[in-house]
Structure formats: C-alpha cells, structure tokens
C-alpha cells in the first residue's frame, strides 16, 4: 500500500458531492458514514492511482447505494429528488405541524358547517323551497322541520367528528365525504348570497320606484273627471292632497297638444282636471264635455253642515 | 442472474462472517469480501452495511491511528452479531440446499 500523505483533491470533491447527496440524513449519522467513507476513499485512491470516480461511479449513485445499505432510505429521500423531496421536507417542517395542529383544533367548526351543508346541498339538489323570512332554512315540509333536520344533521356530524378522533378506521370514506361536502359548500354559499337577494330586494323595488305621477292601486292615472252630484262634468278643477300638495299630472316630455292652465304670472298649473287636449293644429278643444261613460248615481245627499258648525 | 441482486440479501451475513474472523476497517472488509470471491460487492454497500450493523448493535467499533493516512475505524463483532451470524448460517444452509436441489433437478429435466 502506498502512502497517502497528501489528500488527492479528487477525493475531497467526490466526498463533498456524496455529502451533498446525503443532505437530508441526520448530521450525526451522516458524519459517521462519511468518516467511514473518507478513510476508505483514500485507500481506494492510492490503490487505483487517484481516479476515484472511475472506480466508484458517480458520487450521487455512490451516495444512494450507501444510503440504501445503511438502511436510511425509509425515512429520507435523496436531496436531489426535486419536488418530492421539497414536499416531504415541507410536510415534516415544525411550522406546518403547528399549523396542522391548529387546523385540527378548529375541526369542530367544520363539523358543524358540514352538518348544515349536507342538508342545504340536498335541499338544493332536490329543488326544495327556502323559507322567505329565514333564507338559510330550506323548507322540508316547512321551515320548522327544515331547522330540526339541520340541527339533527349538525349534531350527527359533530358526533361523527368525535368518533373519528378516537378511531383510525374508515379514513378513506370519511376523506371522500369531507371532500364532497367541501365541494358542496360552493353551491350552498352561492345560494345563500344570491338566492336571498330577490327576497330582500323585492319590497325595496316597490318602495324606491313608485309609479310616477298619479296612481290608483298601483296603476297610473292619466286623467280625472270630476262630476257634480247632478252628473255635470266640471272643468278646470284644481285638486290637492290633504297635505296641500297639488295633484300634478305632467308628462316628462313636452306635449304641444295638451291644454295647459297658467297662473296670471305665467306659471304652469298641472293639477287642473280633466286634462284636455287641443285638436291638432289648433288651440281649440273640440269636445270639452267628452268624458268616460259614467252614470252618476242619484244621490241622497246628507247635509254637509251638522249642528252649528 | 444479476449477482448484485443475490448479494443484497446476504451482505449482512457476509460482512458479519468477515468481521467475526478478524476485526477490520471498511476498506479492509471490502477487500476481504472481494478476495473471498464476492467481486460484485459495491464499495458503498459494504460501508453502509457496516454502519447499519453497528447501529443495530451487531458490531462494535473503535478507532486506530494509521501511519498511512486518516485514522481507521475498526469493527468487531458483538454477541448480538454472533447470534445474528449463527441465524444467517442456518438460514443460508437451508436455503442454499433447497435451491441447489431445485436448480440441479431443473438441469436434469432440461438436459
């Protein structure tokens, strides 16, 4: 055996690459392994004239063989294993473990939610109607039974969650169930956010967009024909509400045929009834007494003035 | 047949047998295995196997200074290692006999 007084640099390079490939092995174990290998590599190098790589193959292969023979493969992956290695390192990181513990503590919230989602999703799928006052309650028969079913489902879901924590079996069916319910959250959430809107918006529409101008039972009134109790049609009667507001009928667009009353100062008076229209091209109302076919009933008039008033 | 595949399952027994005969360091064990006829044994396999047997308590280890280079880590067999070796001998004897019988029969049939 020749002396290996100087360290061949090739051995060091080779060792460094083996060490890199064993990057995920616990430091103690790796150092022992590499100490073993280093001494042997020097002897290999001195016996083969220095070409370690030619004798032993690529350092990464050497490291893989070393790892396998040393029984280090089950818990570790080669550092060169790209995505999988990164993923496993990530999964074994203490920060993720803490996050998982935290998520596990929050699991009961999900149990309750999935109990509701299960009922809501089935109600959606079955096309059930929803309570108009409590939009989140499907009507199973009626909203009260719906509420009872939801409570029962939530209770069952929580019981299932507690049972799962104690057992290790049934993992796969539970995972499938959880995934399905997680997916069902989307349509249920959409229903809750969109489905509830028309119920809320409907009365708002009525209040914010009343029929403009005069209306009777929601239908627009475009003219009013006042008759005396004797059945005679009156002209240019000015009508006011109890609050003193003139009951104006005015079309938004200018109507050249409408006969408009004006005050002496020239202001328009739009609460004069019946509204009359000129003959086209003239300033004449052709039939001022025309009106709807009304048969004014014969009236037994009670006295307007009672007592001394 | 790929002899490295055959070796894989038997390297523990082979390494134990070599060390039982006489304490040795990594490269020494490798050389003795090869000179015994196991030419296909891989360097890294032997070093890894020695470390694993040491961790499992089948081998003990100590460092000896070497005037030819870095210190050498010698391995010696322990009581547990001897028990493991005896077990391996028994298993191998049964296995090799069974396989020999099978393979020799096969030769006669196809001949």
Coordinates of C-alpha atoms in Angstrom, one line a residue:
Chain A
X1 CA 0.0 0.0 0.0
X2 CA 1.4 3.4 -0.9
X3 CA 1.4 6.3 1.4
X4 CA -1.5 8.8 1.2
X5 CA 0.3 11.6 2.8
X6 CA -1.3 14.2 0.6
X7 CA -5.0 14.3 0.2
X8 CA -5.9 13.9 -3.5
X9 CA -8.3 16.7 -4.3
X10 CA -10.5 14.4 -6.3
X11 CA -11.3 12.5 -3.2
X12 CA -12.4 15.7 -1.5
X13 CA -14.6 16.7 -4.4
X14 CA -16.1 13.3 -4.5
X15 CA -16.8 13.3 -0.8
X16 CA -18.3 16.8 -1.0
X17 CA -20.8 15.6 -3.6
X18 CA -21.6 12.4 -1.6
X19 CA -22.2 14.7 1.4
X20 CA -24.5 16.9 -0.6
X21 CA -26.5 14.0 -1.8
X22 CA -26.9 12.9 1.8
X23 CA -28.1 16.4 2.9
X24 CA -31.3 15.1 4.5
X25 CA -29.6 12.4 6.6
X26 CA -29.3 13.5 10.3
X27 CA -25.9 15.2 10.8
X28 CA -24.5 12.6 13.3
X29 CA -25.3 9.7 11.2
X30 CA -24.0 11.4 8.0
X31 CA -20.7 12.4 9.7
X32 CA -20.1 8.8 10.8
X33 CA -21.0 7.4 7.4
X34 CA -18.7 10.0 5.7
X35 CA -15.9 9.4 8.1
X36 CA -16.1 5.7 7.2
X37 CA -16.2 6.5 3.5
X38 CA -13.4 9.1 3.6
X39 CA -10.8 6.7 5.0
X40 CA -11.8 4.1 2.5
X41 CA -11.8 6.5 -0.4
X42 CA -8.2 7.5 0.4
X43 CA -7.2 3.8 0.2
X44 CA -9.1 3.4 -3.0
X45 CA -7.5 6.4 -4.5
X46 CA -4.0 5.3 -3.5
X47 CA -4.6 1.8 -4.9
X48 CA -6.2 2.9 -8.2
X49 CA -3.9 5.8 -8.9
X50 CA -6.3 8.5 -7.9
X51 CA -9.3 8.0 -10.1
X52 CA -12.0 7.5 -7.5
X53 CA -14.9 8.4 -9.8
X54 CA -13.7 5.9 -12.4
X55 CA -13.6 3.2 -9.7
X56 CA -16.8 4.0 -7.8
X57 CA -19.1 5.7 -10.4
X58 CA -20.9 9.0 -9.9
X59 CA -20.9 10.2 -6.3
X60 CA -24.7 10.5 -6.3
X61 CA -25.0 6.8 -7.2
X62 CA -22.5 6.0 -4.5
X63 CA -24.5 8.0 -2.0
X64 CA -27.7 6.3 -3.0
X65 CA -26.1 2.9 -2.5
X66 CA -24.6 3.9 0.8
X67 CA -28.0 5.2 1.9
X68 CA -29.7 2.0 0.9
X69 CA -27.2 -0.3 2.5
X70 CA -27.1 1.8 5.7
X71 CA -30.9 1.4 5.9
X72 CA -31.5 5.2 5.8
X73 CA -33.9 5.1 2.9
X74 CA -37.3 4.7 4.5
X75 CA -37.4 8.0 6.4
X76 CA -35.4 10.0 3.9
X77 CA -35.2 10.8 0.2
X78 CA -32.2 11.9 -1.8
X79 CA -31.7 15.6 -1.7
X80 CA -31.7 15.6 -5.4
X81 CA -35.3 14.3 -5.5
X82 CA -36.7 17.7 -6.5
X83 CA -40.3 18.2 -6.0
X84 CA -41.0 15.2 -3.8
X85 CA -38.0 16.0 -1.5
X86 CA -39.2 19.6 -1.2
X87 CA -42.7 18.4 -0.4
X88 CA -41.6 15.9 2.2
X89 CA -39.3 18.4 3.9
X90 CA -42.2 20.8 3.9
X91 CA -44.6 18.3 5.4
X92 CA -42.1 17.5 8.1
X93 CA -41.4 21.1 9.0
X94 CA -42.4 22.1 12.5
X95 CA -44.2 25.2 11.3
X96 CA -46.5 23.1 9.2
X97 CA -47.0 20.7 12.0
X98 CA -48.1 23.6 14.2
X99 CA -50.5 24.8 11.5
X100 CA -51.9 21.3 11.2
X101 CA -52.4 21.1 15.0
X102 CA -54.2 24.5 14.8
X103 CA -56.4 23.3 12.0
X104 CA -57.2 20.2 13.9
X105 CA -58.3 22.3 16.9
X106 CA -60.7 24.2 14.6
X107 CA -62.1 21.0 13.1
X108 CA -65.3 21.1 15.3
X109 CA -66.3 24.3 13.4
X110 CA -66.1 22.4 10.1
X111 CA -68.1 19.5 11.7
X112 CA -70.9 21.9 12.4
X113 CA -70.7 23.6 9.0
X114 CA -70.6 20.3 7.1
X115 CA -73.8 19.2 9.0
X116 CA -75.6 22.2 7.7
X117 CA -74.0 22.0 4.2
X118 CA -75.2 18.4 3.9
X119 CA -78.8 19.3 4.5
X120 CA -78.6 22.5 2.4
X121 CA -76.9 20.8 -0.5
X122 CA -79.5 18.0 -0.5
X123 CA -82.3 20.6 -0.4
X124 CA -80.8 22.5 -3.3
X125 CA -80.4 19.3 -5.3
X126 CA -84.0 18.3 -4.6
X127 CA -85.1 21.8 -5.6
X128 CA -86.7 22.5 -2.2
X129 CA -88.1 25.9 -1.5
X130 CA -86.5 28.1 1.1
X131 CA -88.0 30.0 4.0
X132 CA -88.7 33.6 2.9
X133 CA -88.1 35.0 6.3
X134 CA -85.0 32.9 7.1
X135 CA -83.4 32.4 3.7
X136 CA -80.9 29.9 5.1
X137 CA -83.6 27.5 6.1
X138 CA -84.8 25.0 3.5
X139 CA -88.4 24.1 3.8
X140 CA -88.6 20.3 4.3
X141 CA -92.4 20.2 4.7
X142 CA -92.0 23.5 6.3
X143 CA -89.1 25.7 7.6
X144 CA -89.5 24.3 11.2
X145 CA -88.9 20.8 10.1
X146 CA -86.0 22.1 8.0
X147 CA -84.5 23.7 11.1
X148 CA -84.9 20.5 13.1
X149 CA -83.3 18.4 10.3
X150 CA -80.4 20.8 10.2
X151 CA -79.9 20.6 14.0
X152 CA -80.0 16.8 13.9
X153 CA -77.5 16.8 11.0
X154 CA -75.1 19.1 12.8
X155 CA -75.3 17.0 15.9
X156 CA -74.7 13.8 13.9
X157 CA -71.8 15.5 12.1
X158 CA -70.1 16.5 15.4
X159 CA -70.7 13.1 16.9
X160 CA -69.0 11.6 13.8
X161 CA -66.1 14.0 14.2
X162 CA -65.6 13.0 17.8
X163 CA -65.8 9.3 16.9
X164 CA -63.2 9.8 14.1
X165 CA -60.8 11.2 16.6
X166 CA -60.9 8.1 18.6
X167 CA -60.6 5.6 15.8
X168 CA -58.2 5.1 13.0
X169 CA -60.5 3.2 10.7
X170 CA -62.8 4.5 7.9
X171 CA -60.3 7.1 6.9
X172 CA -60.9 6.9 3.2
X173 CA -64.7 7.1 3.2
X174 CA -64.5 10.0 5.6
X175 CA -62.0 11.8 3.4
X176 CA -64.3 11.3 0.4
X177 CA -67.3 12.5 2.5
X178 CA -65.4 15.6 3.6
X179 CA -64.2 16.4 0.1
X180 CA -67.8 16.1 -1.3
X181 CA -69.2 18.3 1.4
X182 CA -66.3 20.8 0.9
X183 CA -67.3 20.9 -2.8
X184 CA -71.0 21.3 -1.8
X185 CA -70.1 24.4 0.2
X186 CA -69.7 26.3 -3.1
X187 CA -73.3 25.9 -4.4
X188 CA -74.7 26.4 -0.9
X189 CA -72.7 29.6 -0.4
X190 CA -73.8 30.9 -3.8
X191 CA -77.4 30.1 -2.9
X192 CA -77.1 31.9 0.4
X193 CA -75.6 35.0 -1.1
X194 CA -77.6 35.2 -4.4
X195 CA -80.7 33.3 -3.6
X196 CA -81.5 35.5 -0.7
X197 CA -81.3 38.7 -2.7
X198 CA -84.6 38.8 -4.6
X199 CA -86.5 38.2 -1.3
X200 CA -84.8 41.2 0.2
X201 CA -84.8 43.4 -2.9
X202 CA -88.5 42.9 -3.9
X203 CA -90.1 45.3 -1.3
X204 CA -87.2 47.7 -1.9
X205 CA -88.1 47.9 -5.6
X206 CA -91.7 48.8 -4.7
X207 CA -90.6 51.5 -2.3
X208 CA -87.9 53.1 -4.3
X209 CA -89.5 53.0 -7.7
X210 CA -93.2 54.1 -7.3
X211 CA -95.3 54.8 -10.3
X212 CA -94.5 58.4 -11.2
X213 CA -97.4 60.9 -11.1
X214 CA -100.8 59.9 -10.1
X215 CA -101.7 56.2 -9.4
X216 CA -104.7 54.3 -8.3
X217 CA -104.0 50.8 -6.8
X218 CA -100.6 50.9 -8.5
X219 CA -102.0 51.7 -11.9
X220 CA -101.1 55.1 -13.4
X221 CA -104.0 57.7 -13.7
X222 CA -103.7 59.9 -16.7
X223 CA -106.8 62.0 -16.2
X224 CA -109.5 62.7 -13.6
X225 CA -113.2 63.6 -14.5
X226 CA -114.9 65.4 -11.7
X227 CA -118.8 65.4 -11.8
X228 CA -121.2 67.3 -9.7
X229 CA -123.8 65.3 -7.8
X230 CA -126.2 66.2 -10.5
X231 CA -124.0 64.5 -13.0
X232 CA -122.5 67.5 -14.7
X233 CA -118.8 67.4 -15.7
X234 CA -116.7 70.1 -14.2
X235 CA -113.8 71.9 -15.9
X236 CA -110.5 73.0 -14.6
X237 CA -111.0 71.7 -11.1
X238 CA -107.8 72.1 -9.1
X239 CA -107.1 69.0 -7.0
X240 CA -104.8 68.9 -3.9
X241 CA -103.9 66.2 -1.3
X242 CA -104.6 66.6 2.3
X243 CA -101.1 67.9 2.7
X244 CA -101.8 70.7 0.3
X245 CA -99.7 69.1 -2.5
X246 CA -101.1 69.8 -5.9
X247 CA -102.0 66.5 -7.7
X248 CA -100.0 67.4 -10.7
X249 CA -100.2 65.3 -13.8
X250 CA -97.3 66.2 -16.0
X251 CA -95.7 64.2 -18.7
X252 CA -92.0 64.4 -18.7
X253 CA -91.9 65.2 -22.4
X254 CA -93.4 68.5 -23.7
X255 CA -96.8 67.8 -25.2
X256 CA -97.8 70.6 -27.6
X257 CA -101.4 69.3 -27.7
X258 CA -102.1 69.5 -24.0
X259 CA -104.1 72.4 -22.9
X260 CA -102.1 73.9 -20.1
X261 CA -103.6 76.3 -17.5
X262 CA -101.3 79.0 -16.3
X263 CA -101.4 81.4 -13.4
X264 CA -101.6 85.1 -14.1
X265 CA -97.8 85.3 -13.7
X266 CA -97.4 82.5 -16.3
X267 CA -96.6 79.5 -14.1
X268 CA -97.9 76.1 -15.3
X269 CA -100.8 74.7 -13.3
X270 CA -100.7 70.9 -13.8
X271 CA -103.3 69.9 -11.2
X272 CA -106.3 71.1 -13.3
X273 CA -108.8 68.3 -14.2
X274 CA -109.9 67.0 -16.6
X275 CA -106.8 67.4 -18.6
X276 CA -107.8 68.5 -22.1
X277 CA -106.1 68.3 -25.5
X278 CA -106.3 70.6 -28.5
X279 CA -107.3 69.5 -31.9
X280 CA -104.1 69.1 -33.9
X281 CA -103.0 72.3 -35.4
X282 CA -105.5 74.4 -33.4
X283 CA -105.8 75.9 -30.0
X284 CA -109.3 74.5 -29.6
X285 CA -110.6 71.6 -27.5
X286 CA -113.2 70.1 -29.9
X287 CA -115.4 68.4 -27.4
X288 CA -114.8 69.9 -23.9
X289 CA -117.5 67.8 -22.3
X290 CA -116.3 64.5 -23.6
X291 CA -115.7 62.0 -20.7
X292 CA -115.8 58.4 -19.8
X293 CA -119.2 56.7 -19.9
X294 CA -120.1 57.4 -16.3
X295 CA -123.6 57.1 -15.0
X296 CA -123.6 59.3 -12.0
X297 CA -125.9 57.7 -9.4
X298 CA -128.8 59.6 -7.9
X299 CA -127.6 60.9 -4.6
X300 CA -129.5 61.3 -1.4
X301 CA -127.2 64.0 -0.1
X302 CA -126.7 64.0 3.7
X303 CA -126.4 67.5 5.0
X304 CA -122.9 68.8 4.8
X305 CA -123.3 71.0 7.8
X306 CA -124.3 69.4 11.0
X307 CA -125.2 71.2 14.2
X308 CA -123.9 74.7 14.5
X309 CA -120.7 74.2 12.5
Chain B
X1 CA -28.6 -13.8 -12.8
X2 CA -27.5 -10.4 -11.5
X3 CA -25.1 -11.3 -8.8
X4 CA -25.5 -7.9 -7.1
X5 CA -29.2 -8.8 -6.5
X6 CA -28.1 -12.0 -4.9
X7 CA -25.6 -10.2 -2.8
X8 CA -28.1 -7.7 -1.4
X9 CA -29.9 -10.2 0.8
X10 CA -26.7 -11.9 2.0
X11 CA -24.3 -9.0 2.5
X12 CA -25.1 -8.7 6.2
X13 CA -24.1 -12.3 6.8
X14 CA -21.0 -12.0 4.6
X15 CA -19.8 -8.8 6.4
X16 CA -20.5 -10.4 9.8
X17 CA -18.6 -13.5 8.9
X18 CA -15.6 -11.4 7.7
X19 CA -15.5 -9.3 10.9
X20 CA -16.1 -12.4 13.1
X21 CA -13.0 -13.9 11.6
X22 CA -10.9 -10.8 12.4
X23 CA -11.7 -7.2 13.2
X24 CA -11.5 -4.9 10.2
X25 CA -12.0 -1.4 8.9
X26 CA -14.2 -0.5 6.0
X27 CA -11.8 -0.8 3.1
X28 CA -10.3 -3.9 4.7
X29 CA -13.7 -5.6 5.0
X30 CA -14.4 -4.8 1.4
X31 CA -11.1 -6.2 0.2
X32 CA -11.5 -9.4 2.1
X33 CA -15.1 -9.9 0.8
X34 CA -13.7 -9.4 -2.8
X35 CA -10.8 -11.7 -2.2
X36 CA -13.3 -14.3 -1.0
X37 CA -14.9 -14.2 -4.4
X38 CA -17.7 -11.6 -4.0
X39 CA -16.2 -9.4 -6.8
X40 CA -19.5 -7.6 -7.5
X41 CA -19.9 -6.2 -4.0
X42 CA -20.2 -2.4 -4.1
X43 CA -18.0 -0.2 -2.0
X44 CA -20.9 1.9 -0.8
X45 CA -22.9 -1.2 0.0
X46 CA -20.2 -2.5 2.3
X47 CA -19.7 0.8 4.1
X48 CA -23.4 1.3 4.5
X49 CA -23.9 -2.2 5.7
X50 CA -21.2 -1.9 8.3
X51 CA -22.7 1.3 9.7
X52 CA -26.1 -0.3 9.8
X53 CA -24.9 -3.4 11.6
X54 CA -23.0 -1.1 14.0
X55 CA -26.2 0.9 14.7
X56 CA -28.1 -2.3 15.3
X57 CA -25.6 -3.5 17.9
X58 CA -24.2 -6.4 15.9
X59 CA -20.8 -4.7 15.6
X60 CA -18.7 -2.7 17.9
X61 CA -16.3 -0.1 16.7
X62 CA -13.0 1.5 17.7
X63 CA -10.6 3.9 16.1
X64 CA -7.0 3.0 15.5
X65 CA -4.4 5.5 14.3
X66 CA -2.9 4.8 10.9
X67 CA 0.5 5.9 9.8
X68 CA -0.7 5.7 6.2
X69 CA -3.4 8.3 6.3
X70 CA -6.6 9.1 8.3
X71 CA -7.5 7.1 11.4
X72 CA -9.2 3.9 10.7
X73 CA -12.4 2.8 12.3
X74 CA -12.2 -0.9 13.1
X75 CA -15.3 -3.1 13.5
X76 CA -15.5 -6.1 15.8
X77 CA -18.4 -8.5 16.2
X78 CA -20.6 -8.4 19.3
X79 CA -22.6 -11.2 21.0
X80 CA -25.6 -10.0 19.2
X81 CA -23.7 -10.1 15.9
X82 CA -22.6 -13.7 16.6
X83 CA -26.2 -14.7 17.2
X84 CA -27.3 -13.0 14.0
X85 CA -24.4 -14.7 12.1
X86 CA -25.4 -18.1 13.5
X87 CA -29.0 -17.5 12.5
X88 CA -27.9 -16.4 9.0
X89 CA -25.7 -19.5 8.6
X90 CA -28.6 -21.8 9.4
X91 CA -31.0 -19.9 7.1
X92 CA -28.4 -19.9 4.3
X93 CA -27.7 -23.6 4.7
X94 CA -31.4 -24.5 4.4
X95 CA -32.0 -22.0 1.6
X96 CA -28.9 -23.0 -0.5
X97 CA -29.6 -26.7 -0.1
X98 CA -33.2 -26.2 -1.2
X99 CA -32.2 -24.0 -4.1
X100 CA -29.4 -26.4 -5.1
X101 CA -31.8 -29.3 -5.2
X102 CA -34.2 -27.3 -7.3
X103 CA -31.7 -26.0 -9.8
X104 CA -29.9 -29.3 -10.2
X105 CA -33.2 -31.1 -10.8
X106 CA -34.1 -28.5 -13.4
X107 CA -30.8 -29.1 -15.2
X108 CA -31.5 -32.8 -15.4
X109 CA -35.0 -32.1 -16.7
X110 CA -34.0 -29.8 -19.5
X111 CA -30.8 -31.7 -20.4

